[in-house]
PDB file of C-alpha atoms in Angstrom:
ATOM      1  CA  MET P   1      26.052  20.795  -2.897  1.00  0.00           C
ATOM      2  CA  THR P   2      22.535  20.402  -1.504  1.00  0.00           C
ATOM      3  CA  SER P   3      19.633  22.384  -2.847  1.00  0.00           C
ATOM      4  CA  THR P   4      17.861  24.690  -0.442  1.00  0.00           C
ATOM      5  CA  SER P   5      14.621  24.781  -2.418  1.00  0.00           C
ATOM      6  CA  THR P   6      11.604  22.926  -1.098  1.00  0.00           C
ATOM      7  CA  PRO P   7      10.632  19.885  -3.212  1.00  0.00           C
ATOM      8  CA  PRO P   8       7.611  20.688  -5.447  1.00  0.00           C
ATOM      9  CA  GLY P   9       5.221  18.226  -3.788  1.00  0.00           C
ATOM     10  CA  LEU P  10       6.129  19.498  -0.339  1.00  0.00           C
ATOM     11  CA  ALA P  11       5.739  23.104  -1.503  1.00  0.00           C
ATOM     12  CA  ARG P  12       2.287  22.189  -2.836  1.00  0.00           C
ATOM     13  CA  PHE P  13       1.379  20.648   0.541  1.00  0.00           C
ATOM     14  CA  ASN P  14       2.680  23.716   2.378  1.00  0.00           C
ATOM     15  CA  ALA P  15       0.523  25.951   0.153  1.00  0.00           C
ATOM     16  CA  LEU P  16      -2.751  24.091   0.772  1.00  0.00           C
ATOM     17  CA  ASP P  17      -5.380  25.926   2.775  1.00  0.00           C
ATOM     18  CA  GLN P  18      -5.892  24.668   6.333  1.00  0.00           C
ATOM     19  CA  ASP P  19      -8.937  22.506   5.552  1.00  0.00           C
ATOM     20  CA  ALA P  20      -7.356  20.821   2.515  1.00  0.00           C
ATOM     21  CA  ALA P  21      -4.082  20.208   4.372  1.00  0.00           C
ATOM     22  CA  LEU P  22      -5.939  18.775   7.367  1.00  0.00           C
ATOM     23  CA  ALA P  23      -7.940  16.471   5.082  1.00  0.00           C
ATOM     24  CA  ALA P  24      -4.727  15.303   3.374  1.00  0.00           C
ATOM     25  CA  LEU P  25      -3.096  14.593   6.735  1.00  0.00           C
ATOM     26  CA  LEU P  26      -6.158  12.745   8.041  1.00  0.00           C
ATOM     27  CA  ASP P  27      -5.990  10.592   4.898  1.00  0.00           C
ATOM     28  CA  ALA P  28      -2.474   9.648   5.959  1.00  0.00           C
ATOM     29  CA  CYS P  29      -3.372   9.053   9.614  1.00  0.00           C
ATOM     30  CA  ALA P  30      -6.820   9.172  11.218  1.00  0.00           C
ATOM     31  CA  SER P  31      -5.514  10.753  14.442  1.00  0.00           C
ATOM     32  CA  THR P  32      -6.811  14.315  14.683  1.00  0.00           C
ATOM     33  CA  ALA P  33      -4.151  15.191  17.291  1.00  0.00           C
ATOM     34  CA  TRP P  34      -1.356  13.980  14.992  1.00  0.00           C
ATOM     35  CA  ALA P  35      -2.770  15.826  11.979  1.00  0.00           C
ATOM     36  CA  ARG P  36      -3.244  19.075  13.914  1.00  0.00           C
ATOM     37  CA  ARG P  37       0.329  18.956  15.234  1.00  0.00           C
ATOM     38  CA  LEU P  38       1.683  18.533  11.712  1.00  0.00           C
ATOM     39  CA  LEU P  39      -0.611  21.229  10.383  1.00  0.00           C
ATOM     40  CA  ALA P  40       0.534  23.697  13.051  1.00  0.00           C
ATOM     41  CA  ALA P  41       4.199  23.156  12.149  1.00  0.00           C
ATOM     42  CA  ARG P  42       3.812  24.083   8.455  1.00  0.00           C
ATOM     43  CA  PRO P  43       5.567  25.110   6.321  1.00  0.00           C
ATOM     44  CA  TYR P  44       8.185  22.375   6.047  1.00  0.00           C
ATOM     45  CA  ALA P  45      11.488  23.063   4.296  1.00  0.00           C
ATOM     46  CA  THR P  46      12.300  19.408   3.660  1.00  0.00           C
ATOM     47  CA  THR P  47      10.566  16.055   3.653  1.00  0.00           C
ATOM     48  CA  GLU P  48      12.847  15.063   6.529  1.00  0.00           C
ATOM     49  CA  ASP P  49      11.453  18.009   8.536  1.00  0.00           C
ATOM     50  CA  LEU P  50       7.963  16.662   7.877  1.00  0.00           C
ATOM     51  CA  PHE P  51       9.044  13.178   9.005  1.00  0.00           C
ATOM     52  CA  THR P  52      10.638  14.587  12.157  1.00  0.00           C
ATOM     53  CA  ALA P  53       7.424  16.438  12.993  1.00  0.00           C
ATOM     54  CA  SER P  54       5.394  13.279  12.299  1.00  0.00           C
ATOM     55  CA  ASP P  55       7.609  11.172  14.562  1.00  0.00           C
ATOM     56  CA  ALA P  56       7.414  13.763  17.352  1.00  0.00           C
ATOM     57  CA  ALA P  57       3.629  13.992  17.050  1.00  0.00           C
ATOM     58  CA  MET P  58       3.354  10.189  17.055  1.00  0.00           C
ATOM     59  CA  ALA P  59       5.433   9.984  20.244  1.00  0.00           C
ATOM     60  CA  GLU P  60       3.021  12.394  21.979  1.00  0.00           C
ATOM     61  CA  LEU P  61      -0.206  10.585  21.111  1.00  0.00           C
ATOM     62  CA  THR P  62      -2.310   9.413  24.029  1.00  0.00           C
ATOM     63  CA  ALA P  63      -3.891   5.975  24.149  1.00  0.00           C
ATOM     64  CA  GLY P  64      -7.124   7.564  22.885  1.00  0.00           C
ATOM     65  CA  ASP P  65      -5.279   9.240  20.006  1.00  0.00           C
ATOM     66  CA  LEU P  66      -3.735   5.890  19.062  1.00  0.00           C
ATOM     67  CA  GLU P  67      -7.182   4.284  19.115  1.00  0.00           C
ATOM     68  CA  GLU P  68      -8.455   6.997  16.768  1.00  0.00           C
ATOM     69  CA  ALA P  69      -5.507   6.395  14.423  1.00  0.00           C
ATOM     70  CA  MET P  70      -6.021   2.624  14.445  1.00  0.00           C
ATOM     71  CA  ALA P  71      -9.729   3.014  13.684  1.00  0.00           C
ATOM     72  CA  GLY P  72      -8.684   4.294  10.254  1.00  0.00           C
ATOM     73  CA  HIS P  73      -7.017   0.987   9.382  1.00  0.00           C
ATOM     74  CA  PRO P  74      -8.904  -2.060   8.103  1.00  0.00           C
ATOM     75  CA  PRO P  75      -7.955  -5.542   9.312  1.00  0.00           C
ATOM     76  CA  ILE P  76      -5.084  -7.224   7.478  1.00  0.00           C
ATOM     77  CA  GLY P  77      -6.515  -9.320   4.674  1.00  0.00           C
ATOM     78  CA  ARG P  78      -9.635  -7.169   4.370  1.00  0.00           C
ATOM     79  CA  PRO P  79      -8.699  -3.821   2.782  1.00  0.00           C
ATOM     80  CA  LYS P  80     -11.441  -1.212   2.608  1.00  0.00           C
ATOM     81  CA  PRO P  81     -13.462  -1.707  -0.589  1.00  0.00           C
ATOM     82  CA  GLY P  82     -12.601   0.976  -3.114  1.00  0.00           C
ATOM     83  CA  ASP P  83      -9.634   2.234  -1.053  1.00  0.00           C
ATOM     84  CA  PRO P  84      -6.489   2.065  -3.184  1.00  0.00           C
ATOM     85  CA  THR P  85      -4.250   2.912  -0.200  1.00  0.00           C
ATOM     86  CA  SER P  86      -5.269  -0.066   1.933  1.00  0.00           C
ATOM     87  CA  ALA P  87      -5.287  -2.348  -1.126  1.00  0.00           C
ATOM     88  CA  ARG P  88      -1.756  -1.203  -2.076  1.00  0.00           C
ATOM     89  CA  GLU P  89      -0.444  -1.544   1.463  1.00  0.00           C
ATOM     90  CA  GLN P  90      -1.956  -4.998   1.915  1.00  0.00           C
ATOM     91  CA  ARG P  91      -0.855  -6.276  -1.475  1.00  0.00           C
ATOM     92  CA  GLY P  92       0.974  -9.128   0.262  1.00  0.00           C
ATOM     93  CA  MET P  93      -2.381 -10.698   1.138  1.00  0.00           C
ATOM     94  CA  ALA P  94      -3.858 -10.325  -2.358  1.00  0.00           C
ATOM     95  CA  GLY P  95      -2.625 -13.687  -3.629  1.00  0.00           C
ATOM     96  CA  ALA P  96      -2.858 -15.502  -0.314  1.00  0.00           C
ATOM     97  CA  SER P  97      -4.422 -18.936  -0.230  1.00  0.00           C
ATOM     98  CA  ASP P  98      -7.911 -19.373   1.183  1.00  0.00           C
ATOM     99  CA  GLU P  99      -6.308 -21.234   4.077  1.00  0.00           C
ATOM    100  CA  LEU P 100      -4.022 -18.290   4.911  1.00  0.00           C
ATOM    101  CA  LYS P 101      -6.909 -15.806   4.584  1.00  0.00           C
ATOM    102  CA  SER P 102      -9.008 -17.939   6.929  1.00  0.00           C
ATOM    103  CA  GLU P 103      -6.141 -18.211   9.409  1.00  0.00           C
ATOM    104  CA  MET P 104      -5.614 -14.434   9.293  1.00  0.00           C
ATOM    105  CA  LEU P 105      -9.303 -13.846   9.954  1.00  0.00           C
ATOM    106  CA  GLU P 106      -9.191 -16.093  13.028  1.00  0.00           C
ATOM    107  CA  LEU P 107      -5.974 -14.505  14.286  1.00  0.00           C
ATOM    108  CA  ASN P 108      -7.276 -10.986  13.644  1.00  0.00           C
ATOM    109  CA  LEU P 109     -10.415 -11.748  15.666  1.00  0.00           C
ATOM    110  CA  ALA P 110      -8.381 -13.220  18.544  1.00  0.00           C
ATOM    111  CA  TYR P 111      -6.049 -10.214  18.493  1.00  0.00           C
ATOM    112  CA  GLN P 112      -8.961  -7.775  18.436  1.00  0.00           C
ATOM    113  CA  GLU P 113     -10.607  -9.633  21.317  1.00  0.00           C
ATOM    114  CA  LYS P 114      -7.427  -9.371  23.390  1.00  0.00           C
ATOM    115  CA  PHE P 115      -6.382  -5.801  22.583  1.00  0.00           C
ATOM    116  CA  GLY P 116      -9.642  -4.128  21.566  1.00  0.00           C
ATOM    117  CA  HIS P 117      -8.386  -2.935  18.181  1.00  0.00           C
ATOM    118  CA  VAL P 118      -7.255  -4.245  14.813  1.00  0.00           C
ATOM    119  CA  PHE P 119      -3.840  -5.798  14.406  1.00  0.00           C
ATOM    120  CA  LEU P 120      -1.733  -3.025  12.940  1.00  0.00           C
ATOM    121  CA  ILE P 121       1.484  -3.603  11.050  1.00  0.00           C
ATOM    122  CA  CYS P 122       3.296  -1.725   8.335  1.00  0.00           C
ATOM    123  CA  ALA P 123       2.219  -4.223   5.682  1.00  0.00           C
ATOM    124  CA  THR P 124       3.989  -2.570   2.751  1.00  0.00           C
ATOM    125  CA  GLY P 125       6.410  -5.072   1.232  1.00  0.00           C
ATOM    126  CA  ARG P 126       5.386  -7.930   3.528  1.00  0.00           C
ATOM    127  CA  THR P 127       3.981 -11.247   2.390  1.00  0.00           C
ATOM    128  CA  GLY P 128       0.821 -12.693   3.842  1.00  0.00           C
ATOM    129  CA  GLU P 129       2.906 -15.276   5.666  1.00  0.00           C
ATOM    130  CA  GLN P 130       5.146 -12.598   7.193  1.00  0.00           C
ATOM    131  CA  MET P 131       2.093 -10.697   8.443  1.00  0.00           C
ATOM    132  CA  ARG P 132       0.587 -13.891   9.866  1.00  0.00           C
ATOM    133  CA  ASP P 133       3.830 -14.756  11.634  1.00  0.00           C
ATOM    134  CA  ALA P 134       4.078 -11.243  13.116  1.00  0.00           C
ATOM    135  CA  LEU P 135       0.476 -11.471  14.307  1.00  0.00           C
ATOM    136  CA  LYS P 136       1.126 -14.868  15.914  1.00  0.00           C
ATOM    137  CA  GLU P 137       4.171 -13.444  17.679  1.00  0.00           C
ATOM    138  CA  ARG P 138       2.574 -10.209  18.820  1.00  0.00           C
ATOM    139  CA  ILE P 139      -0.660 -11.698  20.138  1.00  0.00           C
ATOM    140  CA  GLY P 140       1.334 -12.875  23.159  1.00  0.00           C
ATOM    141  CA  ASN P 141       2.446  -9.355  24.071  1.00  0.00           C
ATOM    142  CA  ALA P 142       1.271  -7.444  27.107  1.00  0.00           C
ATOM    143  CA  PRO P 143      -1.104  -4.594  26.207  1.00  0.00           C
ATOM    144  CA  GLU P 144       1.440  -1.887  27.130  1.00  0.00           C
ATOM    145  CA  GLN P 145       4.140  -3.529  24.999  1.00  0.00           C
ATOM    146  CA  GLU P 146       1.742  -3.947  22.088  1.00  0.00           C
ATOM    147  CA  ARG P 147       0.639  -0.295  22.290  1.00  0.00           C
ATOM    148  CA  GLU P 148       4.247   0.837  21.784  1.00  0.00           C
ATOM    149  CA  ILE P 149       4.725  -1.589  18.883  1.00  0.00           C
ATOM    150  CA  VAL P 150       1.528  -0.217  17.316  1.00  0.00           C
ATOM    151  CA  ARG P 151       2.864   3.336  17.795  1.00  0.00           C
ATOM    152  CA  ALA P 152       6.084   2.380  15.956  1.00  0.00           C
ATOM    153  CA  GLU P 153       4.169   0.618  13.159  1.00  0.00           C
ATOM    154  CA  LEU P 154       1.886   3.654  12.747  1.00  0.00           C
ATOM    155  CA  GLY P 155       4.972   5.839  12.512  1.00  0.00           C
ATOM    156  CA  LYS P 156       6.304   3.693   9.655  1.00  0.00           C
ATOM    157  CA  ILE P 157       2.952   3.755   7.863  1.00  0.00           C
ATOM    158  CA  ASN P 158       2.710   7.524   8.299  1.00  0.00           C
ATOM    159  CA  ARG P 159       6.154   8.046   6.751  1.00  0.00           C
ATOM    160  CA  ILE P 160       5.168   5.960   3.713  1.00  0.00           C
ATOM    161  CA  ARG P 161       1.905   7.827   3.320  1.00  0.00           C
ATOM    162  CA  LEU P 162       3.512  11.242   3.837  1.00  0.00           C
ATOM    163  CA  THR P 163       6.101  10.359   1.201  1.00  0.00           C
ATOM    164  CA  ARG P 164       3.298   9.591  -1.248  1.00  0.00           C
ATOM    165  CA  LEU P 165       1.544  12.821  -0.270  1.00  0.00           C
ATOM    166  CA  VAL P 166       4.532  15.023  -1.029  1.00  0.00           C
ATOM    167  CA  GLU P 167       5.922  13.094  -3.995  1.00  0.00           C
ATOM    168  CA  GLU P 168       2.791  12.498  -6.065  1.00  0.00           C
ATOM    169  CA  ASP P 169       2.390  14.779  -9.059  1.00  0.00           C
ATOM    170  CA  ALA P 170      -1.376  15.147  -8.764  1.00  0.00           C
ATOM    171  CA  PRO P 171      -2.734  17.867  -6.505  1.00  0.00           C
ATOM    172  CA  VAL P 172      -4.069  16.722  -3.152  1.00  0.00           C
TER     173      VAL P 172
END
């Protein structure tokens, strides 16, 4: 039999005032449009409801909204100093050789030159080599194709971050 009670972390998120909830959502994804859509749909009964709302909001983002979301992500191999989230998500690059780090820097710059934004991939659980190989593969994409891949990768990242948001014991 399934429980009908809201998980404690999700209940805590639902109970946050608007400003605190918006800040927590913007920590998960830098798109204001995405965060506002999720905020407007509170309260959530289940984590799956939150994920469904996130996926729907992600599907509706404009190109400008996607750019805003991507601006919140540092390049692969260069996590934001003092940011445990980007360091945790990019852990696969932490032990990378100097050669791989140098190659990633060059590839990141070429990608950014072509597409006008950082290479975005759900890096959680990936090795540096896997991220490099994905970058090498995706740099050949057409801009429209790459935008939809970025949208899907952002969706994956958002689910991971939302899970942390509603499962962590500490208040937001």
